[in-house]
Tab-separated table of C-alpha atoms and ligand atoms in Angstrom:
chain	number	residue	atom	x	y	z
A	1	UNK	CA	20.713	7.662	7.129
A	2	UNK	CA	17.714	9.080	8.955
A	3	UNK	CA	15.857	7.787	11.984
A	4	UNK	CA	12.698	8.602	13.902
A	5	UNK	CA	12.990	9.308	17.614
A	6	UNK	CA	9.812	8.977	19.648
A	7	UNK	CA	9.224	9.462	23.384
A	8	UNK	CA	6.174	7.612	24.612
A	9	UNK	CA	3.442	8.546	27.036
A	10	UNK	CA	1.589	11.376	25.318
A	11	UNK	CA	-2.011	10.676	24.242
A	12	UNK	CA	-2.863	11.952	20.759
A	13	UNK	CA	-5.486	14.712	20.555
A	14	UNK	CA	-6.812	16.827	17.681
A	15	UNK	CA	-7.479	16.571	13.952
A	16	UNK	CA	-5.522	14.876	11.201
A	17	UNK	CA	-6.013	15.099	7.429
A	18	UNK	CA	-5.623	11.863	5.490
A	19	UNK	CA	-3.663	11.936	2.209
A	20	UNK	CA	-4.537	10.251	-1.078
A	21	UNK	CA	-4.218	6.485	-1.149
A	22	UNK	CA	-0.792	5.192	-2.143
A	23	UNK	CA	-2.157	1.902	-3.475
A	24	UNK	CA	-4.629	3.757	-5.722
A	25	UNK	CA	-2.171	6.457	-6.817
A	26	UNK	CA	0.385	3.894	-8.048
A	27	UNK	CA	-1.815	2.012	-10.561
A	28	UNK	CA	-3.366	5.293	-11.717
A	29	UNK	CA	0.088	6.790	-12.345
A	30	UNK	CA	1.100	3.692	-14.356
A	31	UNK	CA	-2.280	3.761	-16.160
A	32	UNK	CA	-1.208	7.114	-17.660
A	33	UNK	CA	1.132	5.051	-19.880
A	34	UNK	CA	-2.027	3.937	-21.740
A	35	UNK	CA	-2.908	7.496	-22.696
A	36	UNK	CA	-1.442	9.622	-25.480
A	37	UNK	CA	-2.340	12.955	-23.904
A	38	UNK	CA	-2.186	14.884	-20.607
A	39	UNK	CA	-3.772	13.656	-17.368
A	40	UNK	CA	-3.997	15.806	-14.255
A	41	UNK	CA	-4.013	13.698	-11.096
A	42	UNK	CA	-4.988	15.335	-7.783
A	43	UNK	CA	-4.661	14.176	-4.152
A	44	UNK	CA	-1.433	12.310	-4.941
A	45	UNK	CA	0.307	11.453	-1.637
A	46	UNK	CA	3.879	12.703	-1.149
A	47	UNK	CA	5.381	9.254	-0.520
A	48	UNK	CA	8.524	7.553	-1.795
A	49	UNK	CA	6.775	4.885	-3.935
A	50	UNK	CA	4.931	7.624	-5.808
A	51	UNK	CA	8.166	9.576	-6.357
A	52	UNK	CA	9.843	6.400	-7.641
A	53	UNK	CA	6.952	5.650	-9.993
A	54	UNK	CA	7.059	9.175	-11.379
A	55	UNK	CA	10.830	8.733	-11.894
A	56	UNK	CA	10.143	5.531	-13.842
A	57	UNK	CA	7.717	7.395	-16.128
A	58	UNK	CA	10.246	10.229	-16.578
A	59	UNK	CA	12.952	7.694	-17.509
A	60	UNK	CA	10.561	6.363	-20.159
A	61	UNK	CA	10.333	9.875	-21.625
A	62	UNK	CA	7.021	11.025	-20.110
A	63	UNK	CA	6.557	14.643	-19.157
A	64	UNK	CA	5.713	14.804	-15.436
A	65	UNK	CA	4.985	18.246	-14.006
A	66	UNK	CA	4.212	19.005	-10.377
A	67	UNK	CA	1.428	21.587	-10.307
A	68	UNK	CA	1.004	21.716	-6.509
A	69	UNK	CA	2.417	19.441	-3.766
A	70	UNK	CA	-0.280	16.846	-4.458
A	71	UNK	CA	-1.249	17.498	-8.083
A	72	UNK	CA	0.693	16.242	-11.107
A	73	UNK	CA	0.269	16.625	-14.826
A	74	UNK	CA	1.452	13.487	-16.601
A	75	UNK	CA	1.837	13.227	-20.360
A	76	UNK	CA	2.933	9.857	-21.770
A	77	UNK	CA	2.508	10.772	-25.446
A	78	UNK	CA	6.175	10.029	-26.234
A	79	UNK	CA	7.519	7.103	-24.254
A	80	UNK	CA	10.005	4.297	-24.805
A	81	UNK	CA	9.522	1.040	-22.896
A	82	UNK	CA	13.184	0.031	-22.834
A	83	UNK	CA	14.609	3.117	-21.143
A	84	UNK	CA	14.166	2.350	-17.419
A	85	UNK	CA	17.221	1.276	-15.342
A	86	UNK	CA	16.710	-2.124	-13.670
A	87	UNK	CA	17.553	-0.664	-10.254
A	88	UNK	CA	14.382	1.457	-10.264
A	89	UNK	CA	12.110	-1.586	-10.750
A	90	UNK	CA	13.733	-3.459	-7.874
A	91	UNK	CA	12.899	-0.755	-5.370
A	92	UNK	CA	9.156	-1.344	-5.330
A	93	UNK	CA	6.397	-3.847	-5.916
A	94	UNK	CA	3.996	-1.737	-7.940
A	95	UNK	CA	6.482	-1.238	-10.791
A	96	UNK	CA	4.981	-4.463	-12.187
A	97	UNK	CA	1.875	-2.457	-13.164
A	98	UNK	CA	3.977	-1.330	-16.095
A	99	UNK	CA	3.538	-4.821	-17.545
A	100	UNK	CA	-0.225	-4.369	-17.902
A	101	UNK	CA	0.065	-0.719	-18.912
A	102	UNK	CA	2.729	-1.315	-21.598
A	103	UNK	CA	0.757	-4.273	-22.974
A	104	UNK	CA	-2.370	-2.105	-23.176
A	105	UNK	CA	-0.494	0.671	-24.972
A	106	UNK	CA	1.971	-1.214	-27.206
A	107	UNK	CA	0.846	-4.866	-27.217
A	108	UNK	CA	4.250	-5.772	-25.730
A	109	UNK	CA	6.031	-5.123	-22.449
A	110	UNK	CA	9.454	-5.290	-20.855
A	111	UNK	CA	9.920	-4.712	-17.119
A	112	UNK	CA	12.542	-5.576	-14.457
A	113	UNK	CA	11.417	-8.028	-11.774
A	114	UNK	CA	9.646	-6.108	-8.972
A	115	UNK	CA	10.894	-5.649	-5.371
A	116	UNK	CA	8.765	-4.513	-2.408
A	117	UNK	CA	8.203	-5.609	1.206
A	118	UNK	CA	9.486	-9.045	2.215
A	119	UNK	CA	6.493	-11.091	3.442
A	120	UNK	CA	7.888	-14.442	2.263
A	121	UNK	CA	7.313	-15.705	-1.229
A	122	UNK	CA	5.318	-13.300	-3.425
A	123	UNK	CA	4.707	-15.083	-6.734
A	124	UNK	CA	3.209	-13.387	-9.805
A	125	UNK	CA	1.817	-16.535	-11.415
A	126	UNK	CA	-1.729	-15.119	-11.553
A	127	UNK	CA	-0.545	-12.017	-13.432
A	128	UNK	CA	1.226	-14.282	-15.934
A	129	UNK	CA	-1.783	-16.573	-16.242
A	130	UNK	CA	-3.924	-13.525	-17.080
A	131	UNK	CA	-1.475	-12.072	-19.622
A	132	UNK	CA	-1.182	-15.455	-21.342
A	133	UNK	CA	-4.974	-15.829	-21.488
A	134	UNK	CA	-5.092	-12.451	-23.273
A	135	UNK	CA	-2.642	-13.787	-25.873
A	136	UNK	CA	0.675	-12.626	-24.375
A	137	UNK	CA	3.819	-14.755	-24.695
A	138	UNK	CA	5.752	-14.325	-21.458
A	139	UNK	CA	9.522	-14.691	-21.192
A	140	UNK	CA	11.467	-14.315	-17.923
A	141	UNK	CA	15.221	-13.916	-18.405
A	142	UNK	CA	18.075	-12.128	-16.619
A	143	UNK	CA	15.757	-10.575	-14.033
A	144	UNK	CA	13.516	-9.172	-16.734
A	145	UNK	CA	9.949	-10.040	-17.732
A	146	UNK	CA	9.062	-9.439	-21.348
A	147	UNK	CA	5.744	-10.114	-23.021
A	148	UNK	CA	4.899	-10.115	-26.727
A	149	UNK	CA	1.501	-10.513	-28.368
A	150	UNK	CA	0.543	-11.578	-31.865
A	151	UNK	CA	0.188	-8.535	-34.166
A	152	UNK	CA	0.690	-6.318	-31.094
A	153	UNK	CA	-2.963	-6.795	-30.120
A	154	UNK	CA	-4.323	-8.594	-27.035
A	155	UNK	CA	-7.647	-10.441	-27.329
A	156	UNK	CA	-10.355	-10.251	-24.642
A	157	UNK	CA	-11.211	-13.486	-22.826
A	158	UNK	CA	-12.532	-14.959	-19.558
A	159	UNK	CA	-9.974	-15.213	-16.732
A	160	UNK	CA	-10.609	-16.990	-13.444
A	161	UNK	CA	-7.976	-16.220	-10.806
A	162	UNK	CA	-6.998	-19.126	-8.528
A	163	UNK	CA	-6.764	-16.687	-5.611
A	164	UNK	CA	-7.765	-13.118	-4.896
A	165	UNK	CA	-4.908	-10.836	-5.913
A	166	UNK	CA	-5.004	-7.051	-5.932
A	167	UNK	CA	-1.964	-6.773	-8.187
A	168	UNK	CA	-3.117	-9.377	-10.725
A	169	UNK	CA	-6.609	-7.823	-10.925
A	170	UNK	CA	-5.089	-4.389	-11.575
A	171	UNK	CA	-2.540	-5.650	-14.112
A	172	UNK	CA	-5.180	-7.476	-16.157
A	173	UNK	CA	-7.485	-4.444	-16.065
A	174	UNK	CA	-4.647	-2.312	-17.449
A	175	UNK	CA	-3.843	-4.824	-20.196
A	176	UNK	CA	-7.467	-5.566	-21.166
A	177	UNK	CA	-8.769	-2.029	-21.364
A	178	UNK	CA	-7.709	-1.683	-25.009
A	179	UNK	CA	-7.815	-5.413	-25.922
A	180	UNK	CA	-10.005	-6.539	-28.810
A	181	UNK	CA	-13.377	-7.743	-27.474
A	182	UNK	CA	-14.522	-8.357	-23.914
A	183	UNK	CA	-12.534	-9.584	-20.901
A	184	UNK	CA	-14.199	-10.964	-17.800
A	185	UNK	CA	-12.106	-11.231	-14.636
A	186	UNK	CA	-13.646	-13.705	-12.216
A	187	UNK	CA	-12.576	-14.010	-8.550
A	188	UNK	CA	-11.310	-10.418	-8.840
A	189	UNK	CA	-10.078	-8.420	-5.844
A	190	UNK	CA	-12.666	-5.931	-4.521
A	191	UNK	CA	-10.421	-3.345	-2.836
A	192	UNK	CA	-11.431	0.341	-3.051
A	193	UNK	CA	-8.290	1.071	-5.101
A	194	UNK	CA	-9.551	-1.344	-7.793
A	195	UNK	CA	-12.730	0.744	-7.977
A	196	UNK	CA	-10.667	3.943	-8.057
A	197	UNK	CA	-8.572	2.667	-10.960
A	198	UNK	CA	-11.737	1.625	-12.843
A	199	UNK	CA	-13.268	5.069	-12.238
A	200	UNK	CA	-10.103	6.761	-13.523
A	201	UNK	CA	-9.953	4.573	-16.647
A	202	UNK	CA	-13.685	5.034	-17.325
A	203	UNK	CA	-13.228	8.812	-17.026
A	204	UNK	CA	-10.564	8.413	-19.739
A	205	UNK	CA	-13.032	6.580	-22.008
A	206	UNK	CA	-12.668	2.935	-20.911
A	207	UNK	CA	-15.643	0.604	-20.538
A	208	UNK	CA	-15.217	-1.253	-17.220
A	209	UNK	CA	-18.153	-2.536	-15.176
A	210	UNK	CA	-18.332	-4.454	-11.907
A	211	UNK	CA	-15.193	-3.118	-10.183
A	212	UNK	CA	-15.740	-3.589	-6.445
A	213	UNK	CA	-17.411	-6.979	-7.035
A	214	UNK	CA	-15.648	-10.273	-7.726
A	215	UNK	CA	-16.511	-10.124	-11.443
A	216	UNK	CA	-15.158	-7.301	-13.579
A	217	UNK	CA	-16.241	-6.914	-17.208
A	218	UNK	CA	-14.015	-4.915	-19.535
A	219	UNK	CA	-15.096	-4.087	-23.080
A	220	UNK	CA	-11.978	-3.108	-24.974
A	221	UNK	CA	-11.892	0.398	-26.466
A	222	UNK	CA	-9.633	1.681	-29.268
A	223	UNK	CA	-8.240	4.662	-27.401
A	224	UNK	CA	-8.182	6.445	-24.059
A	225	UNK	CA	-8.164	10.217	-23.539
A	226	UNK	CA	-6.599	12.439	-20.858
A	227	UNK	CA	-8.689	13.630	-17.906
A	228	UNK	CA	-8.577	15.310	-14.484
A	229	UNK	CA	-8.962	12.897	-11.587
A	230	UNK	CA	-8.655	12.999	-7.759
A	231	UNK	CA	-7.376	9.923	-5.890
A	232	UNK	CA	-9.476	8.527	-3.002
A	233	UNK	CA	-8.254	8.896	0.623
A	234	UNK	CA	-5.863	6.303	2.036
A	235	UNK	CA	-7.817	3.866	4.203
A	236	UNK	CA	-4.633	2.299	5.587
A	237	UNK	CA	-3.217	5.655	6.674
A	238	UNK	CA	-6.608	6.446	8.268
A	239	UNK	CA	-6.726	3.040	9.997
A	240	UNK	CA	-3.181	3.588	11.296
A	241	UNK	CA	-4.246	6.866	12.960
A	242	UNK	CA	-7.358	5.143	14.368
A	243	UNK	CA	-5.167	2.563	16.081
A	244	UNK	CA	-2.629	5.179	17.223
A	245	UNK	CA	-5.482	7.154	18.853
A	246	UNK	CA	-6.763	4.016	20.609
A	247	UNK	CA	-3.286	2.866	21.678
A	248	UNK	CA	-2.348	6.209	23.248
A	249	UNK	CA	-5.836	6.513	24.817
A	250	UNK	CA	-6.307	9.840	23.074
A	251	UNK	CA	-9.124	11.281	20.972
A	252	UNK	CA	-8.509	12.021	17.282
A	253	UNK	CA	-10.784	13.233	14.515
A	254	UNK	CA	-9.526	11.677	11.271
A	255	UNK	CA	-10.635	13.863	8.353
A	256	UNK	CA	-10.907	13.284	4.601
A	257	UNK	CA	-11.839	9.597	4.780
A	258	UNK	CA	-14.518	7.373	3.247
A	259	UNK	CA	-15.931	5.773	6.443
A	260	UNK	CA	-17.250	2.755	4.503
A	261	UNK	CA	-13.628	1.774	3.709
A	262	UNK	CA	-12.794	1.768	7.436
A	263	UNK	CA	-15.626	-0.501	8.583
A	264	UNK	CA	-13.571	-3.628	9.303
A	265	UNK	CA	-11.070	-1.686	11.441
A	266	UNK	CA	-13.826	0.347	13.151
A	267	UNK	CA	-15.829	-2.817	13.928
A	268	UNK	CA	-12.810	-4.496	15.534
A	269	UNK	CA	-11.974	-1.426	17.626
A	270	UNK	CA	-15.602	-1.110	18.775
A	271	UNK	CA	-15.669	-4.794	19.679
A	272	UNK	CA	-12.653	-4.075	21.911
A	273	UNK	CA	-14.483	-1.203	23.618
A	274	UNK	CA	-12.918	1.729	21.724
A	275	UNK	CA	-15.397	4.461	20.708
A	276	UNK	CA	-15.543	5.112	16.939
A	277	UNK	CA	-17.946	7.801	15.746
A	278	UNK	CA	-18.642	7.850	12.026
A	279	UNK	CA	-19.287	11.247	10.363
A	280	UNK	CA	-19.806	12.059	6.648
A	281	UNK	CA	-16.135	12.228	5.692
A	282	UNK	CA	-14.430	11.729	9.058
A	283	UNK	CA	-14.245	9.336	11.987
A	284	UNK	CA	-13.590	10.239	15.622
A	285	UNK	CA	-11.719	7.629	17.664
A	286	UNK	CA	-11.587	7.855	21.450
A	287	UNK	CA	-9.415	5.462	23.439
A	288	UNK	CA	-10.393	3.802	26.704
A	289	UNK	CA	-8.689	2.240	29.735
A	290	UNK	CA	-10.915	-0.811	29.525
A	291	UNK	CA	-10.258	-2.594	26.219
A	292	UNK	CA	-11.214	-6.244	25.898
A	293	UNK	CA	-9.235	-9.024	24.209
A	294	UNK	CA	-10.075	-10.200	20.710
A	295	UNK	CA	-9.067	-12.359	17.731
A	296	UNK	CA	-8.282	-10.806	14.371
A	297	UNK	CA	-7.758	-12.515	11.024
A	298	UNK	CA	-6.657	-10.632	7.919
A	299	UNK	CA	-8.549	-11.144	4.650
A	300	UNK	CA	-8.891	-9.481	1.264
A	301	UNK	CA	-11.330	-6.513	1.257
A	302	UNK	CA	-13.892	-6.105	2.780
A	303	UNK	CA	-12.252	-8.183	5.550
A	304	UNK	CA	-9.746	-6.836	8.058
A	305	UNK	CA	-6.773	-5.626	5.906
A	306	UNK	CA	-3.388	-7.344	6.042
A	307	UNK	CA	-1.846	-3.856	5.807
A	308	UNK	CA	-3.426	-3.085	9.218
A	309	UNK	CA	-1.974	-6.233	10.838
A	310	UNK	CA	1.214	-5.076	12.675
A	311	UNK	CA	-0.449	-1.885	13.961
A	312	UNK	CA	-3.254	-3.967	15.536
A	313	UNK	CA	-0.769	-6.363	17.154
A	314	UNK	CA	0.823	-3.394	18.932
A	315	UNK	CA	-2.587	-2.351	20.249
A	316	UNK	CA	-3.320	-5.918	21.389
A	317	UNK	CA	-0.166	-5.905	23.554
A	318	UNK	CA	-2.001	-3.314	25.684
A	319	UNK	CA	-5.197	-5.342	26.161
A	320	UNK	CA	-5.351	-7.664	29.198
A	321	UNK	CA	-5.828	-11.359	28.346
A	322	UNK	CA	-4.760	-13.445	25.370
A	323	UNK	CA	-5.503	-12.092	21.878
A	324	UNK	CA	-4.808	-13.681	18.513
A	325	UNK	CA	-3.672	-12.151	15.222
A	326	UNK	CA	-3.894	-14.531	12.271
A	327	UNK	CA	-2.386	-13.560	8.920
A	328	UNK	CA	-4.677	-14.781	6.152
A	329	UNK	CA	-3.040	-13.146	3.125
A	330	UNK	CA	0.764	-13.488	3.321
A	331	UNK	CA	2.809	-16.510	4.332
A	332	UNK	CA	5.116	-14.513	6.619
A	333	UNK	CA	4.312	-11.085	7.974
A	334	UNK	CA	5.648	-11.583	11.502
A	335	UNK	CA	9.217	-10.308	11.239
A	336	UNK	CA	8.254	-7.270	13.369
A	337	UNK	CA	7.400	-9.469	16.389
A	338	UNK	CA	11.059	-9.700	17.486
A	339	UNK	CA	11.192	-5.902	17.698
A	340	UNK	CA	8.119	-5.816	19.976
A	341	UNK	CA	9.535	-8.589	22.165
A	342	UNK	CA	12.577	-6.414	22.829
A	343	UNK	CA	10.179	-3.799	24.226
A	344	UNK	CA	8.723	-6.327	26.679
A	345	UNK	CA	5.749	-7.561	24.638
A	346	UNK	CA	4.750	-11.182	25.286
A	347	UNK	CA	4.087	-12.630	21.826
A	348	UNK	CA	4.484	-16.148	20.475
A	349	UNK	CA	4.100	-16.982	16.798
A	350	UNK	CA	2.588	-20.323	15.839
A	351	UNK	CA	2.377	-20.783	12.080
A	352	UNK	CA	0.308	-17.900	10.760
A	353	UNK	CA	-0.972	-16.794	14.187
A	354	UNK	CA	0.573	-14.477	16.766
A	355	UNK	CA	-0.579	-15.241	20.300
A	356	UNK	CA	-0.412	-12.051	22.318
A	357	UNK	CA	-0.374	-12.126	26.111
A	358	UNK	CA	-1.597	-8.557	26.523
A	359	UNK	CA	-1.595	-5.935	29.225
A	360	UNK	CA	2.201	-5.677	29.482
A	361	UNK	CA	3.812	-2.226	29.546
A	362	UNK	CA	6.253	-1.554	26.697
A	363	UNK	CA	9.660	-0.021	27.324
A	364	UNK	CA	11.632	2.012	24.794
A	365	UNK	CA	14.189	0.185	22.628
A	366	UNK	CA	16.224	0.697	19.459
A	367	UNK	CA	13.795	-0.482	16.761
A	368	UNK	CA	14.001	-1.295	13.089
A	369	UNK	CA	11.316	-0.816	10.452
A	370	UNK	CA	11.402	-4.264	8.841
A	371	UNK	CA	8.803	-3.260	6.246
A	372	UNK	CA	6.369	-0.422	5.554
A	373	UNK	CA	3.440	-1.305	7.867
A	374	UNK	CA	5.689	-2.955	10.455
A	375	UNK	CA	7.643	0.306	10.516
A	376	UNK	CA	4.603	2.403	11.311
A	377	UNK	CA	3.640	-0.154	13.972
A	378	UNK	CA	7.033	0.545	15.596
A	379	UNK	CA	6.085	4.233	15.729
A	380	UNK	CA	2.821	3.335	17.506
A	381	UNK	CA	4.766	1.092	19.906
A	382	UNK	CA	7.160	4.000	20.558
A	383	UNK	CA	4.209	6.330	21.260
A	384	UNK	CA	3.026	4.110	24.127
A	385	UNK	CA	6.386	2.893	25.476
A	386	UNK	CA	8.091	4.348	28.503
A	387	UNK	CA	11.203	6.233	27.420
A	388	UNK	CA	12.702	7.223	24.073
A	389	UNK	CA	12.742	4.762	21.162
A	390	UNK	CA	14.766	5.166	17.994
A	391	UNK	CA	13.510	3.668	14.763
A	392	UNK	CA	15.888	3.036	11.868
A	393	UNK	CA	15.310	2.087	8.207
A	394	UNK	CA	12.587	4.721	8.060
A	395	UNK	CA	12.841	4.961	4.268
A	396	UNK	CA	10.540	1.920	4.362
A	397	UNK	CA	7.912	3.884	6.329
A	398	UNK	CA	8.276	6.822	3.962
A	399	UNK	CA	7.427	4.529	1.041
A	400	UNK	CA	3.794	4.815	2.094
A	401	UNK	CA	3.170	7.503	4.734
A	402	UNK	CA	2.955	11.178	3.809
A	403	UNK	CA	4.585	13.263	6.583
A	404	UNK	CA	3.812	10.794	9.371
A	405	UNK	CA	6.118	12.629	11.788
A	406	UNK	CA	4.562	16.053	11.123
A	407	UNK	CA	1.026	14.687	11.415
A	408	UNK	CA	1.765	12.944	14.731
A	409	UNK	CA	3.522	16.015	16.150
A	410	UNK	CA	0.463	18.113	15.308
A	411	UNK	CA	-1.549	15.628	17.428
A	412	UNK	CA	0.797	16.193	20.387
A	413	UNK	CA	3.256	13.301	19.953
A	414	UNK	CA	6.846	13.766	21.101
A	415	UNK	CA	8.437	12.598	17.848
A	416	UNK	CA	11.150	13.847	15.516
A	417	UNK	CA	13.137	12.784	12.511
A	418	UNK	CA	16.904	13.086	12.800
A	419	UNK	CA	19.993	12.145	10.852
A	420	UNK	CA	22.081	9.192	12.033
A	421	UNK	CA	25.775	10.007	11.522
A	422	UNK	CA	27.357	7.296	9.391
A	423	UNK	CA	30.346	5.329	10.728
A	424	UNK	CA	32.871	7.287	8.653
A	425	UNK	CA	31.632	10.607	9.995
A	426	UNK	CA	31.814	9.301	13.587
A	427	UNK	CA	35.382	7.992	13.047
A	428	UNK	CA	36.474	11.346	11.564
A	429	UNK	CA	34.977	13.260	14.503
A	430	UNK	CA	36.911	11.037	16.941
J	1	LIG	C1	-1.261	-5.245	-2.709
J	1	LIG	C2	-0.824	-4.032	-1.924
J	1	LIG	C3	-0.281	-4.452	-0.560
J	1	LIG	C4	-1.319	-5.306	0.166
J	1	LIG	C5	-1.826	-6.434	-0.721
J	1	LIG	C6	-2.978	-7.204	-0.100
J	1	LIG	C7	-0.107	-2.462	-3.590
J	1	LIG	C8	1.028	-1.773	-4.263
J	1	LIG	N1	0.231	-3.365	-2.676
J	1	LIG	O1	-0.119	-6.063	-2.894
J	1	LIG	O2	-0.018	-3.276	0.187
J	1	LIG	O3	-0.702	-5.867	1.310
J	1	LIG	O4	-2.276	-5.930	-1.984
J	1	LIG	O5	-4.035	-6.335	0.203
J	1	LIG	O6	-1.265	-2.191	-3.842
J	1	LIG	N2	-0.294	-14.091	-4.944
J	1	LIG	C9	0.045	-15.247	-5.633
J	1	LIG	N3	0.191	-15.159	-6.997
J	1	LIG	C10	0.029	-13.999	-7.684
J	1	LIG	C11	-0.311	-12.822	-6.971
J	1	LIG	C12	-0.474	-12.900	-5.593
J	1	LIG	O7	0.206	-16.319	-5.055
J	1	LIG	O8	0.196	-13.992	-8.902
J	1	LIG	C13	-0.489	-14.156	-3.472
J	1	LIG	C14	0.502	-13.273	-2.712
J	1	LIG	O9	1.726	-13.941	-2.494
J	1	LIG	C15	-0.273	-12.994	-1.443
J	1	LIG	C16	-1.725	-12.919	-1.919
J	1	LIG	O10	-1.757	-13.596	-3.176
J	1	LIG	O11	-0.127	-14.073	-0.549
J	1	LIG	C17	-2.272	-11.527	-2.123
J	1	LIG	O12	-1.360	-10.772	-2.900
J	1	LIG	P1	-1.826	-9.513	-3.769
J	1	LIG	O13	-3.254	-9.187	-3.451
J	1	LIG	O14	-1.465	-9.766	-5.180
J	1	LIG	O15	-0.906	-8.362	-3.181
J	1	LIG	P2	-0.138	-7.237	-3.987
J	1	LIG	O16	-0.946	-6.790	-5.137
J	1	LIG	O17	1.285	-7.638	-4.210
């Protein structure tokens, strides 16, 4: 088992390069299942969820070749949908994109129930509603979801989602791209990764309009063709570095970003008194000693992202006065609060709102990454705490951050990744 050890008190200074966006790379990798030729995907982040997804495609029989660290050639010409071990599906959420992709390619699908971060109940009823509207017959049995369609051909239709769901929007796009006729997705998610997936599919010959708005129109095409495509930068990784710069009162230039995607985070930081300078493909964040309290509520894009929630709570512990963090997307994303309390943070949780009595110094503690974004928030807490903190369960952080330790060290952080000896090894040594 590995852990991250971080000694607080060093402001971050310098430049950091942002990797490709995990949440865009995953659907694009699964979208390759739709295509009976080679795709070359660039700017793929080196994160665990990507590696797992590529393993799933390999298990299905796809040829996956690493060309450089961040470029892959994927060829799904010969694949079998029943070849993936159940255990692989359980390790991540995005494996459910295979449902849409297999339906689009074969008119039927079979996938193990997905895993992913524990934020309370995470139903997939909207995905199922969409698949059924397209003519799929869904059967859930023994931890497996299988879907069949009449004559192996889905039929385009109008789908109105009851709530805004990134995953359901993506899954229906994948299934509808080769359906007969036109599909209209109403109340669609508008996240930049939805636009990135649409751009990838359109480059492969799909006919998708309106991605990035709440109504997406998909005219089914007979076939898709391979292409070369570069993934957009990761706005959550960029936002995480923005908050780390502000929290340590440093000054960091965050390169390879699309500043438009960072507006909700930048606006909140500016409201608190942090300086955020927007350049063409970079932002410069400069911390201050005089931040002011605020209230934050997470929303679907273009609102303040739920995936930037725990990082912001850590920052708010350093702001004098009472601040509020309200979770508007998930029913329970507050499991990290106990970890911060052990560092001296004064936080109460009332329903979906954390009430943060800010301006308290944090002291180092043994910390646990309870999920991906909570884990990175623990790193930020460690960067500002007095003393040396140890963070365990870092495989959860590595699901979505490409070389977070190396990037922070290059900015001057005192941080390292080490191996925790397991109990057996300790007993033997004694
Ligand atoms: C994706 C992101 C995740 C991010 C989230 C919200 C990936 C791999 N994951 O997750 O990092 O936190 O978007 O931006 O891209 N819901 C239902 N029924 C459904 C589907 C969703 O009730 O059928 C609910 C969920 O429980 C949640 C809300 O809708 O409360 C939003 O979920 P959704 O947008 O689907 O998130 P994911 O796609 O799972």
